[in-house]
Every structure is written in structure tokens, then in C-alpha cells.
mmCIF file of N, CA and C in Angstrom:
data_model
loop_
_atom_site.group_PDB
_atom_site.id
_atom_site.type_symbol
_atom_site.label_atom_id
_atom_site.label_comp_id
_atom_site.label_asym_id
_atom_site.label_seq_id
_atom_site.Cartn_x
_atom_site.Cartn_y
_atom_site.Cartn_z
ATOM 1 N N MET A 23 10.659 -7.672 -1.170
ATOM 2 C CA MET A 23 10.021 -8.311 -2.455
ATOM 3 C C MET A 23 11.003 -9.057 -3.526
ATOM 4 N N PRO A 24 10.187 -9.707 -4.117
ATOM 5 C CA PRO A 24 11.060 -11.164 -4.599
ATOM 6 C C PRO A 24 12.473 -9.825 -4.896
ATOM 7 N N GLY A 25 13.956 -10.771 -4.289
ATOM 8 C CA GLY A 25 14.677 -10.440 -4.696
ATOM 9 C C GLY A 25 15.712 -9.329 -3.708
ATOM 10 N N CYS A 26 14.550 -9.736 -2.355
ATOM 11 C CA CYS A 26 15.480 -8.793 -1.563
ATOM 12 C C CYS A 26 16.119 -9.371 -0.296
ATOM 13 N N GLY A 27 16.584 -11.009 -0.783
ATOM 14 C CA GLY A 27 17.646 -11.855 0.041
ATOM 15 C C GLY A 27 17.562 -12.150 1.461
ATOM 16 N N VAL A 28 16.022 -12.339 1.268
ATOM 17 C CA VAL A 28 15.909 -12.540 2.856
ATOM 18 C C VAL A 28 15.551 -14.011 3.000
ATOM 19 N N VAL A 29 15.195 -14.071 3.555
ATOM 20 C CA VAL A 29 15.031 -15.580 3.845
ATOM 21 C C VAL A 29 14.320 -16.069 5.242
ATOM 22 N N VAL A 30 12.639 -16.030 4.501
ATOM 23 C CA VAL A 30 11.804 -16.077 5.748
ATOM 24 C C VAL A 30 11.072 -16.946 6.415
ATOM 25 N N ILE A 31 10.798 -16.757 7.785
ATOM 26 C CA ILE A 31 10.586 -17.366 8.353
ATOM 27 C C ILE A 31 9.001 -17.354 9.235
ATOM 28 N N ALA A 32 8.585 -18.893 10.018
ATOM 29 C CA ALA A 32 7.679 -18.608 11.140
ATOM 30 C C ALA A 32 7.944 -18.000 11.649
ATOM 31 N N GLY A 33 7.099 -17.494 12.541
ATOM 32 C CA GLY A 33 6.773 -16.512 13.179
ATOM 33 C C GLY A 33 6.671 -14.438 13.403
ATOM 34 N N ARG A 34 4.854 -14.244 13.127
ATOM 35 C CA ARG A 34 4.151 -13.359 13.420
ATOM 36 C C ARG A 34 5.459 -12.413 13.292
ATOM 37 N N ASP A 35 5.671 -12.375 14.441
ATOM 38 C CA ASP A 35 5.945 -11.567 15.154
ATOM 39 C C ASP A 35 7.893 -10.524 14.434
ATOM 40 N N ALA A 36 8.554 -11.544 13.759
ATOM 41 C CA ALA A 36 9.915 -11.736 13.018
ATOM 42 C C ALA A 36 10.292 -10.743 12.148
ATOM 43 N N PRO A 37 11.460 -9.857 12.227
ATOM 44 C CA PRO A 37 11.149 -8.827 10.248
ATOM 45 C C PRO A 37 11.328 -9.729 9.940
ATOM 46 N N ASN A 38 11.565 -10.770 9.814
ATOM 47 C CA ASN A 38 11.976 -11.591 8.087
ATOM 48 C C ASN A 38 10.775 -13.112 7.779
ATOM 49 N N ALA A 39 9.461 -12.324 9.077
ATOM 50 C CA ALA A 39 8.211 -13.771 9.247
ATOM 51 C C ALA A 39 7.669 -13.611 7.252
ATOM 52 N N GLY A 40 7.391 -14.821 7.009
ATOM 53 C CA GLY A 40 6.706 -14.897 5.472
ATOM 54 C C GLY A 40 4.732 -14.019 5.723
ATOM 55 N N VAL A 41 4.653 -13.314 5.091
ATOM 56 C CA VAL A 41 3.891 -13.099 4.968
ATOM 57 C C VAL A 41 2.333 -12.583 2.904
ATOM 58 N N VAL A 42 1.520 -13.185 2.900
ATOM 59 C CA VAL A 42 1.363 -13.963 1.687
ATOM 60 C C VAL A 42 0.895 -12.258 0.734
ATOM 61 N N ASP A 43 1.025 -11.506 0.418
ATOM 62 C CA ASP A 43 1.000 -10.069 -0.571
ATOM 63 C C ASP A 43 -0.302 -10.507 -1.864
ATOM 64 N N HIS A 44 -0.571 -9.128 -2.288
ATOM 65 C CA HIS A 44 -1.498 -9.158 -2.903
ATOM 66 C C HIS A 44 -0.128 -8.125 -4.496
ATOM 67 N N LYS A 45 -0.036 -9.082 -5.677
ATOM 68 C CA LYS A 45 0.640 -8.426 -6.526
ATOM 69 C C LYS A 45 0.520 -7.314 -7.003
ATOM 70 N N ARG A 46 -0.651 -7.430 -7.094
ATOM 71 C CA ARG A 46 -1.630 -6.419 -7.588
ATOM 72 C C ARG A 46 -2.312 -5.657 -6.817
ATOM 73 N N PRO A 47 -2.885 -4.310 -6.124
ATOM 74 C CA PRO A 47 -3.892 -4.189 -5.154
ATOM 75 C C PRO A 47 -4.884 -4.551 -5.287
ATOM 76 N N HIS A 48 -6.064 -5.056 -4.218
ATOM 77 C CA HIS A 48 -7.498 -5.542 -5.382
ATOM 78 C C HIS A 48 -8.315 -4.049 -5.126
ATOM 79 N N LYS A 49 -7.918 -3.623 -4.255
ATOM 80 C CA LYS A 49 -8.760 -2.657 -3.942
ATOM 81 C C LYS A 49 -10.925 -2.815 -4.238
ATOM 82 N N GLY A 50 -10.535 -3.925 -2.829
ATOM 83 C CA GLY A 50 -12.045 -4.385 -2.985
ATOM 84 C C GLY A 50 -12.981 -5.763 -4.337
ATOM 85 N N ASP A 51 -11.838 -5.297 -5.308
ATOM 86 C CA ASP A 51 -12.436 -6.655 -6.083
ATOM 87 C C ASP A 51 -11.761 -8.089 -5.757
ATOM 88 N N TRP A 52 -12.743 -8.490 -5.547
ATOM 89 C CA TRP A 52 -12.759 -9.595 -4.811
ATOM 90 C C TRP A 52 -12.462 -10.641 -4.997
ATOM 91 N N ASP A 53 -13.057 -10.687 -6.683
ATOM 92 C CA ASP A 53 -12.423 -12.002 -7.877
ATOM 93 C C ASP A 53 -10.532 -11.286 -7.203
ATOM 94 N N LEU A 54 -9.969 -10.041 -7.199
ATOM 95 C CA LEU A 54 -8.843 -10.360 -8.016
ATOM 96 C C LEU A 54 -8.540 -10.860 -6.480
ATOM 97 N N PHE A 55 -8.990 -9.952 -5.673
ATOM 98 C CA PHE A 55 -8.518 -10.455 -3.739
ATOM 99 C C PHE A 55 -8.665 -12.040 -3.490
ATOM 100 N N ARG A 56 -9.377 -12.758 -4.544
ATOM 101 C CA ARG A 56 -8.648 -14.255 -4.116
ATOM 102 C C ARG A 56 -8.300 -15.080 -5.448
ATOM 103 N N ASP A 57 -7.535 -13.927 -6.227
ATOM 104 C CA ASP A 57 -7.053 -14.746 -7.938
ATOM 105 C C ASP A 57 -5.970 -15.845 -7.055
ATOM 106 N N ILE A 58 -5.598 -16.959 -7.069
ATOM 107 C CA ILE A 58 -3.832 -17.473 -6.731
ATOM 108 C C ILE A 58 -2.803 -16.679 -7.734
ATOM 109 N N ASP A 59 -3.084 -16.363 -8.199
ATOM 110 C CA ASP A 59 -1.496 -15.714 -9.211
ATOM 111 C C ASP A 59 -2.042 -14.407 -8.833
ATOM 112 N N ASN A 60 -2.478 -13.700 -8.161
ATOM 113 C CA ASN A 60 -1.896 -12.654 -7.638
ATOM 114 C C ASN A 60 -1.175 -12.183 -6.103
ATOM 115 N N LEU A 61 -1.139 -13.344 -5.518
ATOM 116 C CA LEU A 61 -0.290 -13.358 -4.375
ATOM 117 C C LEU A 61 1.190 -14.554 -4.638
ATOM 118 N N TRP A 62 1.459 -13.855 -3.661
ATOM 119 C CA TRP A 62 3.488 -13.834 -3.669
ATOM 120 C C TRP A 62 3.319 -13.992 -2.107
ATOM 121 N N LEU A 63 4.647 -14.553 -1.615
ATOM 122 C CA LEU A 63 4.877 -13.915 -0.605
ATOM 123 C C LEU A 63 6.723 -12.992 -0.052
ATOM 124 N N VAL A 64 5.969 -12.324 0.519
ATOM 125 C CA VAL A 64 7.121 -11.603 0.727
ATOM 126 C C VAL A 64 7.526 -11.419 2.836
ATOM 127 N N CYS A 65 9.113 -11.238 2.823
ATOM 128 C CA CYS A 65 8.947 -11.105 3.656
ATOM 129 C C CYS A 65 8.301 -9.903 4.322
ATOM 130 N N LYS A 66 8.323 -10.243 5.842
ATOM 131 C CA LYS A 66 7.112 -8.972 6.838
ATOM 132 C C LYS A 66 8.268 -7.488 6.305
ATOM 133 N N ALA A 67 9.622 -7.604 6.467
ATOM 134 C CA ALA A 67 10.106 -6.213 6.476
ATOM 135 C C ALA A 67 9.424 -5.198 5.105
ATOM 136 N N CYS A 68 10.076 -6.461 4.019
ATOM 137 C CA CYS A 68 9.504 -5.513 2.821
ATOM 138 C C CYS A 68 7.949 -4.981 2.526
ATOM 139 N N HIS A 69 7.423 -6.364 3.349
ATOM 140 C CA HIS A 69 5.475 -5.660 2.626
ATOM 141 C C HIS A 69 5.383 -4.456 4.155
ATOM 142 N N ASP A 70 6.121 -4.221 5.420
ATOM 143 C CA ASP A 70 5.394 -3.539 5.989
ATOM 144 C C ASP A 70 6.399 -2.162 5.274
ATOM 145 N N LYS A 71 6.959 -1.751 4.831
ATOM 146 C CA LYS A 71 7.413 -0.810 4.194
ATOM 147 C C LYS A 71 7.359 -0.068 1.946
ATOM 148 N N ARG A 72 8.449 -1.280 1.368
ATOM 149 C CA ARG A 72 8.508 -0.455 0.628
ATOM 150 C C ARG A 72 6.735 -1.080 -0.065
ATOM 151 N N LYS A 73 6.028 -2.273 -0.270
ATOM 152 C CA LYS A 73 5.176 -2.621 -0.908
ATOM 153 C C LYS A 73 4.201 -1.746 0.075
ATOM 154 N N GLN A 74 4.138 -0.982 0.414
ATOM 155 C CA GLN A 74 2.611 -0.266 1.199
ATOM 156 C C GLN A 74 3.784 0.760 0.772
ATOM 157 N N LEU A 75 4.426 1.530 0.553
ATOM 158 C CA LEU A 75 4.894 2.512 -0.457
ATOM 159 C C LEU A 75 4.804 2.593 -1.242
ATOM 160 N N ILE A 76 4.818 1.677 -2.230
ATOM 161 C CA ILE A 76 4.496 1.648 -3.527
ATOM 162 C C ILE A 76 2.687 1.246 -3.842
ATOM 163 N N ASP A 77 2.282 0.643 -3.052
ATOM 164 C CA ASP A 77 0.519 1.090 -3.246
ATOM 165 C C ASP A 77 -0.481 2.280 -2.704
ATOM 166 N N VAL A 78 0.641 2.911 -1.890
ATOM 167 C CA VAL A 78 0.779 4.023 -1.985
ATOM 168 C C VAL A 78 0.262 5.463 -2.735
ATOM 169 N N ARG A 79 1.783 5.582 -3.139
ATOM 170 C CA ARG A 79 2.419 6.257 -4.336
ATOM 171 C C ARG A 79 1.663 5.639 -5.464
ATOM 172 N N GLY A 80 1.320 4.494 -5.483
ATOM 173 C CA GLY A 80 1.414 3.809 -7.067
ATOM 174 C C GLY A 80 2.201 4.188 -8.142
ATOM 175 N N PHE A 81 3.711 3.595 -7.140
ATOM 176 C CA PHE A 81 4.840 3.347 -8.633
ATOM 177 C C PHE A 81 6.041 2.927 -6.965
ATOM 178 N N ASP A 82 7.029 2.259 -7.601
ATOM 179 C CA ASP A 82 7.728 1.910 -7.301
ATOM 180 C C ASP A 82 8.824 2.913 -6.526
ATOM 181 N N PRO A 83 9.484 3.864 -5.958
ATOM 182 C CA PRO A 83 10.914 4.693 -6.054
ATOM 183 C C PRO A 83 11.577 4.308 -6.626
ATOM 184 N N ALA A 84 12.133 3.144 -6.202
ATOM 185 C CA ALA A 84 13.531 2.354 -6.614
ATOM 186 C C ALA A 84 14.351 3.087 -7.660
ATOM 187 N N VAL A 85 15.146 3.554 -7.992
ATOM 188 C CA VAL A 85 15.956 3.720 -8.983
ATOM 189 C C VAL A 85 16.672 2.963 -9.424
ATOM 190 N N ASP A 86 17.918 2.996 -10.564
ATOM 191 C CA ASP A 86 18.712 2.043 -10.989
ATOM 192 C C ASP A 86 19.833 2.544 -10.521
ATOM 193 N N GLU A 87 20.913 1.759 -10.818
ATOM 194 C CA GLU A 87 21.947 2.303 -11.232
ATOM 195 C C GLU A 87 22.824 3.633 -11.506
ATOM 196 N N ASP A 88 22.437 4.604 -12.477
ATOM 197 C CA ASP A 88 22.309 5.408 -12.571
ATOM 198 C C ASP A 88 20.917 6.621 -12.512
ATOM 199 N N GLY A 89 20.444 5.962 -11.186
ATOM 200 C CA GLY A 89 20.068 7.100 -10.956
ATOM 201 C C GLY A 89 17.881 7.090 -11.378
ATOM 202 N N TRP A 90 17.995 6.112 -12.021
ATOM 203 C CA TRP A 90 16.703 6.369 -13.348
ATOM 204 C C TRP A 90 15.734 5.114 -12.258
ATOM 205 N N PRO A 91 14.507 6.311 -12.541
ATOM 206 C CA PRO A 91 13.525 5.211 -11.655
ATOM 207 C C PRO A 91 13.445 3.825 -12.333
ATOM 208 N N VAL A 92 13.093 2.457 -11.767
ATOM 209 C CA VAL A 92 12.875 1.382 -12.792
ATOM 210 C C VAL A 92 12.094 1.067 -12.924
ATOM 211 N N ASP A 93 10.276 1.619 -12.431
ATOM 212 C CA ASP A 93 9.327 1.073 -12.791
ATOM 213 C C ASP A 93 8.395 2.868 -13.386
ATOM 214 N N ALA A 94 8.179 1.701 -15.321
ATOM 215 C CA ALA A 94 7.150 2.466 -15.683
ATOM 216 C C ALA A 94 6.352 3.493 -15.173
ATOM 217 N N SER A 95 5.517 3.056 -14.160
ATOM 218 C CA SER A 95 5.130 4.110 -13.232
ATOM 219 C C SER A 95 5.097 5.794 -12.954
ATOM 220 N N HIS A 96 6.462 5.388 -12.552
ATOM 221 C CA HIS A 96 7.384 6.097 -12.079
ATOM 222 C C HIS A 96 7.101 7.555 -12.497
ATOM 223 N N PRO A 97 6.559 9.092 -11.808
ATOM 224 C CA PRO A 97 6.318 10.511 -13.046
ATOM 225 C C PRO A 97 7.912 10.745 -13.235
ATOM 226 N N ALA A 98 8.774 10.608 -12.678
ATOM 227 C CA ALA A 98 9.756 11.022 -13.638
ATOM 228 C C ALA A 98 9.051 10.291 -15.130
ATOM 229 N N LEU A 99 8.799 9.379 -15.637
ATOM 230 C CA LEU A 99 9.264 8.854 -16.477
ATOM 231 C C LEU A 99 8.114 9.310 -17.377
ATOM 232 N N ALA A 100 6.882 10.105 -16.829
ATOM 233 C CA ALA A 100 5.835 10.711 -18.002
ATOM 234 C C ALA A 100 5.982 11.228 -18.479
ATOM 235 N N SER A 101 5.411 10.807 -19.648
ATOM 236 C CA SER A 101 5.958 11.264 -21.404
ATOM 237 C C SER A 101 5.166 12.722 -21.099
ATOM 238 N N ASP A 102 4.522 12.894 -20.653
ATOM 239 C CA ASP A 102 3.558 14.586 -20.781
ATOM 240 C C ASP A 102 4.537 15.536 -19.536
ATOM 241 N N ARG A 103 5.552 14.896 -18.963
ATOM 242 C CA ARG A 103 7.043 15.929 -18.699
ATOM 243 C C ARG A 103 8.273 15.736 -19.847
ATOM 244 N N GLY A 104 7.920 15.398 -20.787
ATOM 245 C CA GLY A 104 8.714 15.405 -21.814
ATOM 246 C C GLY A 104 10.118 14.763 -21.707
ATOM 247 N N VAL A 105 9.987 13.164 -20.578
ATOM 248 C CA VAL A 105 11.204 12.716 -20.625
ATOM 249 C C VAL A 105 10.520 11.155 -20.943
ATOM 250 N N VAL A 106 11.620 10.709 -21.898
ATOM 251 C CA VAL A 106 11.241 9.558 -22.487
ATOM 252 C C VAL A 106 11.691 8.563 -21.684
#
């Protein structure tokens, strides 16, 4: 993910190989799939682990130094739970 600190290299099997990924999941939307502004390069390790976890869950599970979620979509920040 941006800022992970990994320098991407060529070679599909390397853990730090570059993978072109969609910033927002296209979910079959052809226009979003081929939108150049929706693409970014991430390292293979981030793509295969963290990015796919975010896509499946619908939010980034990362927390800040105080333990609060960094993603506004995180369920812990949902206003219907009384947490703002």
C-alpha cells in the first residue's frame, strides 16, 4: 500500500514484485476497471494480504497509535453505534 516502504522490483514470484491494482474495486464495472485514474502500483505482499482483506471486509482494519481505526468506513466508527 502507499507508504509501505517496499521498493517494488520486476519478477512475478518476488514478494516485492509490483502489482497493478484498482484503488476502488471495480466489481464488474468495465469503465471503472479500465479507468487509468483508478489504478496504482502496490507491492505483491500488500496486494495479496492487506489490499484483499480491505476489499473483502469493506474497510481497512488498521488503527492509529491510540488504537482508533484510520478508515472512516470502519464499523467501530459507525454513528449508529454511538461512536463518532
